[in-house]
PDB file of C-alpha atoms in Angstrom:
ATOM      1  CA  UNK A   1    -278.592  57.501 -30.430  1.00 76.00           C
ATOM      2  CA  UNK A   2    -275.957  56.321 -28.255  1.00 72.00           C
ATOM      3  CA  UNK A   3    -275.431  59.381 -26.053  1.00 77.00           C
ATOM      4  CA  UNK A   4    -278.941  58.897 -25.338  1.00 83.00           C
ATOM      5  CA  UNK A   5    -278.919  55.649 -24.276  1.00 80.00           C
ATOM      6  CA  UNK A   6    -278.964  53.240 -27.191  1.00 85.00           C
ATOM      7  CA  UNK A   7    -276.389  50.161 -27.073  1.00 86.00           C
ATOM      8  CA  UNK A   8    -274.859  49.819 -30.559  1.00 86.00           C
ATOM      9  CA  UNK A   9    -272.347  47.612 -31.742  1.00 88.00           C
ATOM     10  CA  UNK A  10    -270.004  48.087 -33.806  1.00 86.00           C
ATOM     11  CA  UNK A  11    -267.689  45.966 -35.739  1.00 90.00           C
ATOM     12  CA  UNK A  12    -264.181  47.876 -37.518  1.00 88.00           C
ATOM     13  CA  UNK A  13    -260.678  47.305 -37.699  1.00 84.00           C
ATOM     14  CA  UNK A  14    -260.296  50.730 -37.399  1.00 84.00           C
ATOM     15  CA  UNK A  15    -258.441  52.035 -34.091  1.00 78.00           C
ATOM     16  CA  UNK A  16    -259.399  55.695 -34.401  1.00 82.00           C
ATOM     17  CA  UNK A  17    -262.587  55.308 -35.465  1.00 86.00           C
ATOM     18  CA  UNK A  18    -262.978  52.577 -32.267  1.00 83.00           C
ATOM     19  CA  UNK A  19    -261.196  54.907 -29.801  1.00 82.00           C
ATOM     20  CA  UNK A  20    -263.314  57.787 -31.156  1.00 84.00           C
ATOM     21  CA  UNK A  21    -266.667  56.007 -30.706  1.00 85.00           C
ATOM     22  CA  UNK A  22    -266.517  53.304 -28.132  1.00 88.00           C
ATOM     23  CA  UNK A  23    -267.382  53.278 -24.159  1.00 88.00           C
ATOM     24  CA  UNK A  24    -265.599  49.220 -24.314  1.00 91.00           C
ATOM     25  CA  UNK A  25    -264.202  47.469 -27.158  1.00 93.00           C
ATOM     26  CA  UNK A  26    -263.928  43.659 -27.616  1.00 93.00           C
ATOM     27  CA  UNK A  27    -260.731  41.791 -28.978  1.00 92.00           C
ATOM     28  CA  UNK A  28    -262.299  38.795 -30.787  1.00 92.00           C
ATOM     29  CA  UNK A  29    -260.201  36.417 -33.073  1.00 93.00           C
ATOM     30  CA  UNK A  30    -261.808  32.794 -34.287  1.00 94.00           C
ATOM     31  CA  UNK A  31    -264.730  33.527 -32.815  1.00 93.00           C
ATOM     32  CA  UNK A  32    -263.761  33.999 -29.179  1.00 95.00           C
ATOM     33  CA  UNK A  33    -263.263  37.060 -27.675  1.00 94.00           C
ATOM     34  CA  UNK A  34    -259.942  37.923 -25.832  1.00 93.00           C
ATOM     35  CA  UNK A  35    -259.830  40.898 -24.230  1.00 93.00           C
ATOM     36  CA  UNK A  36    -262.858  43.377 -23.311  1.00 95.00           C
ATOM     37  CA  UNK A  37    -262.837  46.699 -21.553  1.00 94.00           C
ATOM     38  CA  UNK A  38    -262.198  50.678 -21.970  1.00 93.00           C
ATOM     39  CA  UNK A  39    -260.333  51.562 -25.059  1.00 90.00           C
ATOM     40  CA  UNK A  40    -257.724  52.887 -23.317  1.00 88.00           C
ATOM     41  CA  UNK A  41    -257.325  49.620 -21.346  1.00 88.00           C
ATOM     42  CA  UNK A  42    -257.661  47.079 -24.341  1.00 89.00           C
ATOM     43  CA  UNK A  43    -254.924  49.077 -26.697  1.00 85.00           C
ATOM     44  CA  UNK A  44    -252.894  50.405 -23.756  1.00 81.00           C
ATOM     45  CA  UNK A  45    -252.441  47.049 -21.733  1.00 82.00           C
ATOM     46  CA  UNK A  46    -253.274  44.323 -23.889  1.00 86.00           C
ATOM     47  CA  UNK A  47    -253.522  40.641 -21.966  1.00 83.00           C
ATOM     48  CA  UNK A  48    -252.453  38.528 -24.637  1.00 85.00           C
ATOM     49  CA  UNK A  49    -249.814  38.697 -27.642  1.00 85.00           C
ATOM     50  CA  UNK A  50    -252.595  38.316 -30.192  1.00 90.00           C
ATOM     51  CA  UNK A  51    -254.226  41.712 -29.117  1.00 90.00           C
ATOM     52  CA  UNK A  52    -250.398  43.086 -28.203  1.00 88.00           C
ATOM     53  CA  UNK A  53    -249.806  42.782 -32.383  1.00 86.00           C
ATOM     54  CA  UNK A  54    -253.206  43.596 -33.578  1.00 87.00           C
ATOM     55  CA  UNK A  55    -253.185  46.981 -31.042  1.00 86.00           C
ATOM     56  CA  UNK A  56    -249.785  47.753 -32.832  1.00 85.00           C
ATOM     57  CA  UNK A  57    -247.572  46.372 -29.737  1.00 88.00           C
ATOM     58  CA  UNK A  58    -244.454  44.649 -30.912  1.00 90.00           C
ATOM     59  CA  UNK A  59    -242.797  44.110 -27.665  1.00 94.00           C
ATOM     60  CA  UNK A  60    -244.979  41.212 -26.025  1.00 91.00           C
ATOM     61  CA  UNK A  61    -242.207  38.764 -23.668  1.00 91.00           C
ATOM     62  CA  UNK A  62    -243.326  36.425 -21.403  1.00 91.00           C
ATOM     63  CA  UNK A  63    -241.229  36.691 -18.226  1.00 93.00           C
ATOM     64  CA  UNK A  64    -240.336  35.474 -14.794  1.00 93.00           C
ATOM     65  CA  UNK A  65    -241.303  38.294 -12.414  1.00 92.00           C
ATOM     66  CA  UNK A  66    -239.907  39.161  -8.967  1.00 91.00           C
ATOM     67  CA  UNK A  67    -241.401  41.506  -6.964  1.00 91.00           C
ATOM     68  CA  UNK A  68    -238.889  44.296  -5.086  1.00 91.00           C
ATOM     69  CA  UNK A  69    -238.968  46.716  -2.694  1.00 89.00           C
ATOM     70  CA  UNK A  70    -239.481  49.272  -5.141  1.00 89.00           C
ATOM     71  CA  UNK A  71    -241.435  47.562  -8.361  1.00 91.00           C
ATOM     72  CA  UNK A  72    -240.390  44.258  -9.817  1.00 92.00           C
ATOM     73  CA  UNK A  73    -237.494  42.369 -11.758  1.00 93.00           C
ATOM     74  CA  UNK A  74    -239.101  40.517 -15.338  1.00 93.00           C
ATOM     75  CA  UNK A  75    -236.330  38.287 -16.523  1.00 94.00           C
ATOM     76  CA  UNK A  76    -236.845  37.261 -20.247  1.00 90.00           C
ATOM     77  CA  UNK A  77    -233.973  35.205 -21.448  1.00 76.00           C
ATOM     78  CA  UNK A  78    -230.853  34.704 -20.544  1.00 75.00           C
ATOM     79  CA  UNK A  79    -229.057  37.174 -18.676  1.00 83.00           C
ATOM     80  CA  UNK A  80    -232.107  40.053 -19.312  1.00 92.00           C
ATOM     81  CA  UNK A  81    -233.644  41.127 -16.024  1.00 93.00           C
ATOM     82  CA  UNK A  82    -235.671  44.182 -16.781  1.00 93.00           C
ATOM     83  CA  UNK A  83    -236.567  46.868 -14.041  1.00 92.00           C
ATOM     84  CA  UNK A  84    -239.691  48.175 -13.565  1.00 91.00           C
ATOM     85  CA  UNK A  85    -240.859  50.970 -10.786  1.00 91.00           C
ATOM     86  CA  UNK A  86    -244.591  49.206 -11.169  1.00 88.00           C
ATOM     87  CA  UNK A  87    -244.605  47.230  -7.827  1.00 83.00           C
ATOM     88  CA  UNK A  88    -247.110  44.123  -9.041  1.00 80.00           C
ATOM     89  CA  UNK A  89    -246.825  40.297  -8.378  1.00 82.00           C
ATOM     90  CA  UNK A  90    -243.873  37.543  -8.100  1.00 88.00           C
ATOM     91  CA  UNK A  91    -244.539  34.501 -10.685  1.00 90.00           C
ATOM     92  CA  UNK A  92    -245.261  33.906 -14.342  1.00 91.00           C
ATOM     93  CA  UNK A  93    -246.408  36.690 -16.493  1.00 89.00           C
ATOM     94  CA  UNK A  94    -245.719  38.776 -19.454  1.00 90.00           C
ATOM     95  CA  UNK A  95    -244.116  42.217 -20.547  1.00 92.00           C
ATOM     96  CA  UNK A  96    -245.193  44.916 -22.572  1.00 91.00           C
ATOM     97  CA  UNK A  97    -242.737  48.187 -23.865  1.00 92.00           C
ATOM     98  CA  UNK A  98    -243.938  50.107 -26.619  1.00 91.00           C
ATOM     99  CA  UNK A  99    -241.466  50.841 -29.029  1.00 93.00           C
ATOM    100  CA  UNK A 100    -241.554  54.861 -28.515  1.00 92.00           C
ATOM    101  CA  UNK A 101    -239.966  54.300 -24.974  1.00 92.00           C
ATOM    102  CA  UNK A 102    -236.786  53.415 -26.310  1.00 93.00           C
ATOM    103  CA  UNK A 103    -233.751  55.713 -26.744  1.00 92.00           C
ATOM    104  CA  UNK A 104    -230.974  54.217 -28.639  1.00 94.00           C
ATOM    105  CA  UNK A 105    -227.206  55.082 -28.992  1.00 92.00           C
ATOM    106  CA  UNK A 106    -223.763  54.027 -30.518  1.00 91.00           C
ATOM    107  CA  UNK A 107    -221.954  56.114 -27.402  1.00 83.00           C
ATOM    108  CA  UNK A 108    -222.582  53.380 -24.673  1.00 74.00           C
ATOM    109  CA  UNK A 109    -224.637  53.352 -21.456  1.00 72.00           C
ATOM    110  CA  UNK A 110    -227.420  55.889 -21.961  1.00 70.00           C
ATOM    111  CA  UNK A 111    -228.527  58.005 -18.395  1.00 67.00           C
ATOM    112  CA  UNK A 112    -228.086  56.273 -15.047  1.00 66.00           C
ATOM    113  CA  UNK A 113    -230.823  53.640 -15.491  1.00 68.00           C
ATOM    114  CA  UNK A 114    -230.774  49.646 -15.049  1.00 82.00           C
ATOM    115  CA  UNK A 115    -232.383  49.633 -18.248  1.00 92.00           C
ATOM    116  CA  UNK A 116    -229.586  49.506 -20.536  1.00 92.00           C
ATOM    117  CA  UNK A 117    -228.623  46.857 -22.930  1.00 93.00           C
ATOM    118  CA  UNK A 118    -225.984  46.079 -25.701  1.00 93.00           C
ATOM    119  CA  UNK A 119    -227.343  44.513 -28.555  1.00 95.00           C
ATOM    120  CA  UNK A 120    -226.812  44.421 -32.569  1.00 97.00           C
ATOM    121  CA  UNK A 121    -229.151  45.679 -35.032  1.00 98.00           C
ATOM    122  CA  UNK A 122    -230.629  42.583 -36.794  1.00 98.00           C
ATOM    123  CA  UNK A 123    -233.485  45.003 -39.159  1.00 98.00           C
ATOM    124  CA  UNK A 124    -234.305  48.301 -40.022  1.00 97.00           C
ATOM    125  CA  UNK A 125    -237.839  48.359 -41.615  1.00 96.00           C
ATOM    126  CA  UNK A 126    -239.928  52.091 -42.397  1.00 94.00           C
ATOM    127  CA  UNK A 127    -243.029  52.392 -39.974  1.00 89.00           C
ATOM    128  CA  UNK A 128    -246.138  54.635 -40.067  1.00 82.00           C
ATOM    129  CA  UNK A 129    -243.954  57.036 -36.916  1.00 80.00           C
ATOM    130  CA  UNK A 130    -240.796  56.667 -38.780  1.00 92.00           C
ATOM    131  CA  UNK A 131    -238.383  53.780 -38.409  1.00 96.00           C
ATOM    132  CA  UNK A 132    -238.358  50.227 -36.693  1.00 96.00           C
ATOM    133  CA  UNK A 133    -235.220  48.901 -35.782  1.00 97.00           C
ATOM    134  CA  UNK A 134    -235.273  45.171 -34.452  1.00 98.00           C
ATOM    135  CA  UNK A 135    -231.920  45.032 -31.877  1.00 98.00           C
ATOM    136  CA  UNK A 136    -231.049  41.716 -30.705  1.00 97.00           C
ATOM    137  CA  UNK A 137    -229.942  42.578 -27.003  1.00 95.00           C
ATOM    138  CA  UNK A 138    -230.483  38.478 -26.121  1.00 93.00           C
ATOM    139  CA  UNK A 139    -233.907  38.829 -27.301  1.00 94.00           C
ATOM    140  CA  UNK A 140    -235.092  40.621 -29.855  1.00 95.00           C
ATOM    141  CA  UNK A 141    -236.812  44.410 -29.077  1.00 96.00           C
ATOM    142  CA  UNK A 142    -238.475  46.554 -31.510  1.00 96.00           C
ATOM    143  CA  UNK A 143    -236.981  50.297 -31.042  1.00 97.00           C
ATOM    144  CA  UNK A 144    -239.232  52.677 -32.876  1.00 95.00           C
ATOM    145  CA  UNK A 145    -237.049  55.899 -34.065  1.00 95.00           C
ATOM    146  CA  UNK A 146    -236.928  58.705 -36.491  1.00 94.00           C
ATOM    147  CA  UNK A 147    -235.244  58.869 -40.073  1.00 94.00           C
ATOM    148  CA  UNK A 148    -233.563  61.623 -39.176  1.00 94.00           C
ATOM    149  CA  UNK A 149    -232.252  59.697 -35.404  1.00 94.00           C
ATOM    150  CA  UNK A 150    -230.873  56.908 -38.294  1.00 95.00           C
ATOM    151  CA  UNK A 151    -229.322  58.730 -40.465  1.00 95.00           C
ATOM    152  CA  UNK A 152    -227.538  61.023 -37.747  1.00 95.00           C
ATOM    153  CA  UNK A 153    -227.025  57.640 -35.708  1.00 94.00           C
ATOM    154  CA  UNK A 154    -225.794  56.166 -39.314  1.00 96.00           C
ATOM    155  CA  UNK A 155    -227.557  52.938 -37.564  1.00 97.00           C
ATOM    156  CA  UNK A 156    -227.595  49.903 -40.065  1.00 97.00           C
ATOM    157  CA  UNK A 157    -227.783  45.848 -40.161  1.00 98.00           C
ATOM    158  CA  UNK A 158    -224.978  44.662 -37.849  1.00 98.00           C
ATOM    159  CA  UNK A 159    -224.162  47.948 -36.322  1.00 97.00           C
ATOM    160  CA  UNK A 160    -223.774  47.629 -32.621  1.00 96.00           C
ATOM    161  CA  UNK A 161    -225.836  49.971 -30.279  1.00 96.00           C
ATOM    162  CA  UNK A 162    -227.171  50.755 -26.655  1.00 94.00           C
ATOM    163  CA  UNK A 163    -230.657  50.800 -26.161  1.00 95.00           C
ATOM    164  CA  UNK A 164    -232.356  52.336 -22.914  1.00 93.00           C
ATOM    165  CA  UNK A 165    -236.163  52.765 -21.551  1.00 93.00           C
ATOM    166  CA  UNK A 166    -236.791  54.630 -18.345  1.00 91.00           C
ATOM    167  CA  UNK A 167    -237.960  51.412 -15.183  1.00 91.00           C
ATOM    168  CA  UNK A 168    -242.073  53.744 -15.383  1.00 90.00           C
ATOM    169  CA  UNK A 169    -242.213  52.443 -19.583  1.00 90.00           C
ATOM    170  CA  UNK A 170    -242.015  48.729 -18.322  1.00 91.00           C
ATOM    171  CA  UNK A 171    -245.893  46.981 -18.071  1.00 88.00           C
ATOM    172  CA  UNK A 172    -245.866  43.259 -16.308  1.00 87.00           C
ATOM    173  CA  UNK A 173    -248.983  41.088 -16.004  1.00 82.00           C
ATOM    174  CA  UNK A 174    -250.013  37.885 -14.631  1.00 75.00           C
ATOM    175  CA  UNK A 175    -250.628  35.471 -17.201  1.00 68.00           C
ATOM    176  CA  UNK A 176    -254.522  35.047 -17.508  1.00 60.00           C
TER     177      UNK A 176
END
């Protein structure tokens, strides 16, 4: 009915099954809706941290954004200015970096990218992909990684790591 023209809606908690069947999807929580659009906009570059956490997004900062030559500067925290190659806006805003885009070590620096930050490992929970590991690097990142990249790492509470994302795996937004 719908590929011939019928409007249904359709109400799931169900990503797949959402992805799978939608043309837009609404975000709605008490009763209001917060985000509307593709499906690949909504659970790709969610506009608030309510939709960041219920699309599966752990990594949700607001941030202090300066725009550069070549992208922008988000500062979140003290001392944590994060590079992106996205050029977008200078002001208020917020950060998304999925937890995939991480790489972490216990050798030090990790490629020749800006992106790299010493932190501690504060929590090491099992995850639907593998493993979460919460680092505190100043503020606290969720670095999604395999059981096999933990065991090899021999990463546990307290240990001290590098984490690194490539400048293209940064999103910024102005605040809405």
């Amino acid at each position: 009915l719908n590929r011939e023209g019928q409007t249904i809606v359709h109400v799931t908690h169900d990503f797949d099954e959402a992805i799978s069947l939608a043309h837009r999807v609404a975000v709605i929580h008490d009763g209001r809706i917060l985000q509307t659009g593709t499906p690949r906009e909504v659970f790709s570059s969610p506009r608030s941290e309510f939709v960041a956490h219920f699309v599966g997004i752990q990594n949700f900062f607001k941030v202090s954004v300066t725009e550069t030559e070549s992208g922008c500067i988000a500062s979140a925290g003290k001392e944590i200015n994060i590079v992106s190659d996205k050029k977008t806006f200078s002001g208020e805003g917020y950060m998304i970096l999925r937890g995939e885009d991480f790489s972490i070590s216990t050798e030090g620096r990790i490629g020749n990218s800006l992106n790299n930050f010493k932190g501690r490992i504060t929590d090491i929970a099992s995850s639907r992909a593998g493993v979460d590991i919460m680092v505190d690097i100043g503020i606290p990142v969720h670095v999604s990684t395999t059981v096999s990249a933990l065991n090899d790492l021999s990463l546990h509470e307290g240990k001290e790591v590098v984490i690194h994302f490539e400048a293209s795996a940064v999103n910024v937004a102005l605040n809405e």
